[in-house]
Amino acid sequence: MSEASMAKPNRLRWSIPARWYADPEIHRLEQERIFAREWMLIGFAAQIPNPGDTLARDIAGRPVFVIRNREGALRAFLNVCRHRAARLVPEGAGHCDVLRCPYHGWLYDAEGRLKALPEFGEAPELDKSKLGLVPVRVAEWRGLVFVTHDRNPSTVEEGLGDLVRVAERFPLERFEWQDRTLYQLDFNWKNYVDNYMEGYHIPYLHPGLNRETEAKAYTVTPGDRVCIHRAPTRTGATYDGLWLWRWPNITIGIYGDGLNITRIVPHGPSQMALEIDFFFLPDPKADPEDRRRKMQWTREVVEEDFDMCRAVQRNLEGGYYETGPLSPRHENGVAYFHDLVRRALAPELTDQEPH
Ligand code: FES
Ligand SMILES: [Fe+2]
């Protein structure tokens, strides 16, 4: 965005065009210019502790897997066999002693080198060294595993922006995974992020949360590709945790002994998945029922937004709404998110306003 737009905090901001929430071409551009360029969370180091452990999923619409090699280092590749494009490693976390393609049995090592093509036949002109798996950049940061399709990426720490600094005082590595909740939803991922980025709607959609927090005093503070949320309680107690969104699609919440990490994953112009991983600090004295209640409370608050996001999606897609003004008091996080989307998709549009 231009320096001028950043320098005028009081200028009224408008939301990105409605058609960006339903357009297949925008979805394609986002995969290429946002999700394929950023460091993306693929999973957690604790899921792949041993040599041969694997973790596979799509990142920016392309299948990727991570494998821990014999020396304990992480390697990542496109999950595509160089023979006839079979998927090598099953989705999710797993383990393989040898990387053997399930289609015709080609063998690769954990460095991605093609080692054997059983029963292939004589082919003196075939150069095995040119048929290694396509590497993908991978890095671990504090127990989280990130990959990027960018061929010349920054370091993961640079890529994570202010997340590195604001998470410093929290013991991320000590949390242990507890549970996962997955929602398949019929709306655009930006529609969900917009909703996440403001506390303006709390009195209307979240009666329970509204009884506990002072929605008027809810703040969202943008940093470098991160927005920090703060919600003072009604009793005025200071809340000592961390609650943030990180560009483009993860949120992190730390509440006492609990940690939630959420991924907002686009699956199409009007489809997304919301994946919440719940973690807790190890504590033999912890009451499992109390932890179950905490997770359930989070799910309930999250679910309270879904109907509104569905209704908004329908109206964004209808062709009868274009853009709306963003509240200077409550929607600065939405404005910041929209700036990042505009900058990624159409740099020349960063100052666009309706006429
Ligand atoms: S597709 Fe992998 S061995 Fe044929
Ligand atoms: Fe909400």
Short mmCIF file of N, CA, C and O in Angstrom, two decimals, residues 183-188 191-192 195 201 204-206 274 299-316:
data_model
loop_
_atom_site.label_atom_id
_atom_site.label_comp_id
_atom_site.label_asym_id
_atom_site.label_seq_id
_atom_site.Cartn_x
_atom_site.Cartn_y
_atom_site.Cartn_z
N TYR A 183 -14.09 -28.10 10.63
CA TYR A 183 -15.37 -27.68 10.05
C TYR A 183 -15.19 -27.46 8.55
O TYR A 183 -14.23 -26.80 8.15
N GLN A 184 -16.09 -28.00 7.75
CA GLN A 184 -16.13 -27.68 6.32
C GLN A 184 -17.23 -26.66 6.14
O GLN A 184 -18.38 -26.91 6.53
N LEU A 185 -16.91 -25.51 5.56
CA LEU A 185 -17.85 -24.40 5.55
C LEU A 185 -18.05 -23.84 4.14
O LEU A 185 -17.10 -23.83 3.34
N ASP A 186 -19.28 -23.37 3.90
CA ASP A 186 -19.60 -22.88 2.56
C ASP A 186 -19.49 -21.37 2.49
O ASP A 186 -20.47 -20.68 2.22
N PHE A 187 -18.34 -20.86 2.80
CA PHE A 187 -18.10 -19.44 2.52
C PHE A 187 -16.61 -19.21 2.27
O PHE A 187 -15.78 -20.08 2.49
N ASN A 188 -16.33 -18.02 1.77
CA ASN A 188 -14.96 -17.67 1.39
C ASN A 188 -14.10 -17.46 2.63
O ASN A 188 -14.56 -16.90 3.63
N ASN A 191 -14.13 -13.98 4.15
CA ASN A 191 -15.35 -13.69 4.89
C ASN A 191 -15.15 -14.10 6.36
O ASN A 191 -15.48 -13.36 7.29
N TYR A 192 -14.54 -15.26 6.58
CA TYR A 192 -14.29 -15.70 7.95
C TYR A 192 -13.23 -14.83 8.63
O TYR A 192 -13.37 -14.45 9.79
N ASN A 195 -14.61 -11.57 9.80
CA ASN A 195 -15.38 -11.74 11.03
C ASN A 195 -14.46 -11.86 12.23
O ASN A 195 -14.69 -11.27 13.30
N HIS A 201 -19.01 -7.14 16.39
CA HIS A 201 -20.21 -7.96 16.35
C HIS A 201 -20.47 -8.74 17.65
O HIS A 201 -21.48 -9.42 17.76
N TYR A 204 -23.87 -8.75 19.34
CA TYR A 204 -24.98 -9.28 18.53
C TYR A 204 -24.90 -10.79 18.32
O TYR A 204 -25.91 -11.46 18.26
N LEU A 205 -23.68 -11.32 18.18
CA LEU A 205 -23.56 -12.75 17.85
C LEU A 205 -23.08 -13.62 19.02
O LEU A 205 -23.22 -14.84 18.96
N HIS A 206 -22.47 -13.01 20.01
CA HIS A 206 -21.86 -13.82 21.08
C HIS A 206 -22.34 -13.38 22.46
O HIS A 206 -21.59 -12.74 23.21
N LEU A 274 -12.14 -24.94 8.44
CA LEU A 274 -11.60 -24.32 9.66
C LEU A 274 -11.08 -25.47 10.50
O LEU A 274 -11.82 -26.40 10.82
N ARG A 299 -15.31 -23.88 20.90
CA ARG A 299 -16.06 -24.32 19.72
C ARG A 299 -17.40 -23.58 19.62
O ARG A 299 -17.82 -23.17 18.55
N GLU A 300 -18.05 -23.42 20.76
CA GLU A 300 -19.36 -22.76 20.73
C GLU A 300 -19.25 -21.32 20.25
O GLU A 300 -20.03 -20.86 19.43
N VAL A 301 -18.24 -20.59 20.74
CA VAL A 301 -18.06 -19.19 20.31
C VAL A 301 -17.77 -19.15 18.81
O VAL A 301 -18.34 -18.35 18.06
N VAL A 302 -16.90 -20.05 18.36
CA VAL A 302 -16.55 -20.09 16.94
C VAL A 302 -17.80 -20.39 16.09
O VAL A 302 -18.06 -19.73 15.08
N GLU A 303 -18.61 -21.35 16.53
CA GLU A 303 -19.78 -21.76 15.75
C GLU A 303 -20.84 -20.66 15.68
O GLU A 303 -21.62 -20.61 14.74
N GLU A 304 -20.84 -19.78 16.69
CA GLU A 304 -21.84 -18.70 16.69
C GLU A 304 -21.68 -17.76 15.49
O GLU A 304 -22.59 -17.03 15.16
N ASP A 305 -20.52 -17.78 14.86
CA ASP A 305 -20.30 -16.89 13.71
C ASP A 305 -20.73 -17.50 12.37
O ASP A 305 -20.85 -16.79 11.38
N PHE A 306 -20.91 -18.83 12.32
CA PHE A 306 -21.07 -19.47 11.02
C PHE A 306 -22.31 -19.02 10.25
O PHE A 306 -22.24 -18.77 9.06
N ASP A 307 -23.47 -18.93 10.93
CA ASP A 307 -24.68 -18.56 10.20
C ASP A 307 -24.55 -17.17 9.59
O ASP A 307 -25.00 -16.91 8.48
N MET A 308 -23.93 -16.26 10.36
CA MET A 308 -23.77 -14.90 9.83
C MET A 308 -22.83 -14.91 8.61
O MET A 308 -23.11 -14.26 7.60
N CYS A 309 -21.75 -15.67 8.70
CA CYS A 309 -20.83 -15.74 7.56
C CYS A 309 -21.54 -16.32 6.33
O CYS A 309 -21.32 -15.86 5.20
N ARG A 310 -22.43 -17.30 6.54
CA ARG A 310 -23.19 -17.88 5.41
C ARG A 310 -24.11 -16.83 4.79
O ARG A 310 -24.19 -16.69 3.57
N ALA A 311 -24.79 -16.07 5.65
CA ALA A 311 -25.72 -15.06 5.14
C ALA A 311 -24.95 -13.97 4.40
O ALA A 311 -25.38 -13.50 3.33
N VAL A 312 -23.81 -13.58 4.94
CA VAL A 312 -22.98 -12.55 4.29
C VAL A 312 -22.48 -13.08 2.93
O VAL A 312 -22.51 -12.37 1.93
N GLN A 313 -22.07 -14.35 2.91
CA GLN A 313 -21.56 -14.93 1.66
C GLN A 313 -22.61 -14.84 0.56
O GLN A 313 -22.32 -14.46 -0.57
N ARG A 314 -23.84 -15.18 0.91
CA ARG A 314 -24.91 -15.15 -0.08
C ARG A 314 -25.05 -13.73 -0.66
O ARG A 314 -25.17 -13.54 -1.86
N ASN A 315 -24.99 -12.74 0.21
CA ASN A 315 -25.18 -11.37 -0.27
C ASN A 315 -23.95 -10.82 -0.99
O ASN A 315 -24.06 -9.99 -1.88
N LEU A 316 -22.76 -11.31 -0.61
CA LEU A 316 -21.56 -10.90 -1.35
C LEU A 316 -21.59 -11.46 -2.77
O LEU A 316 -21.07 -10.88 -3.71
#
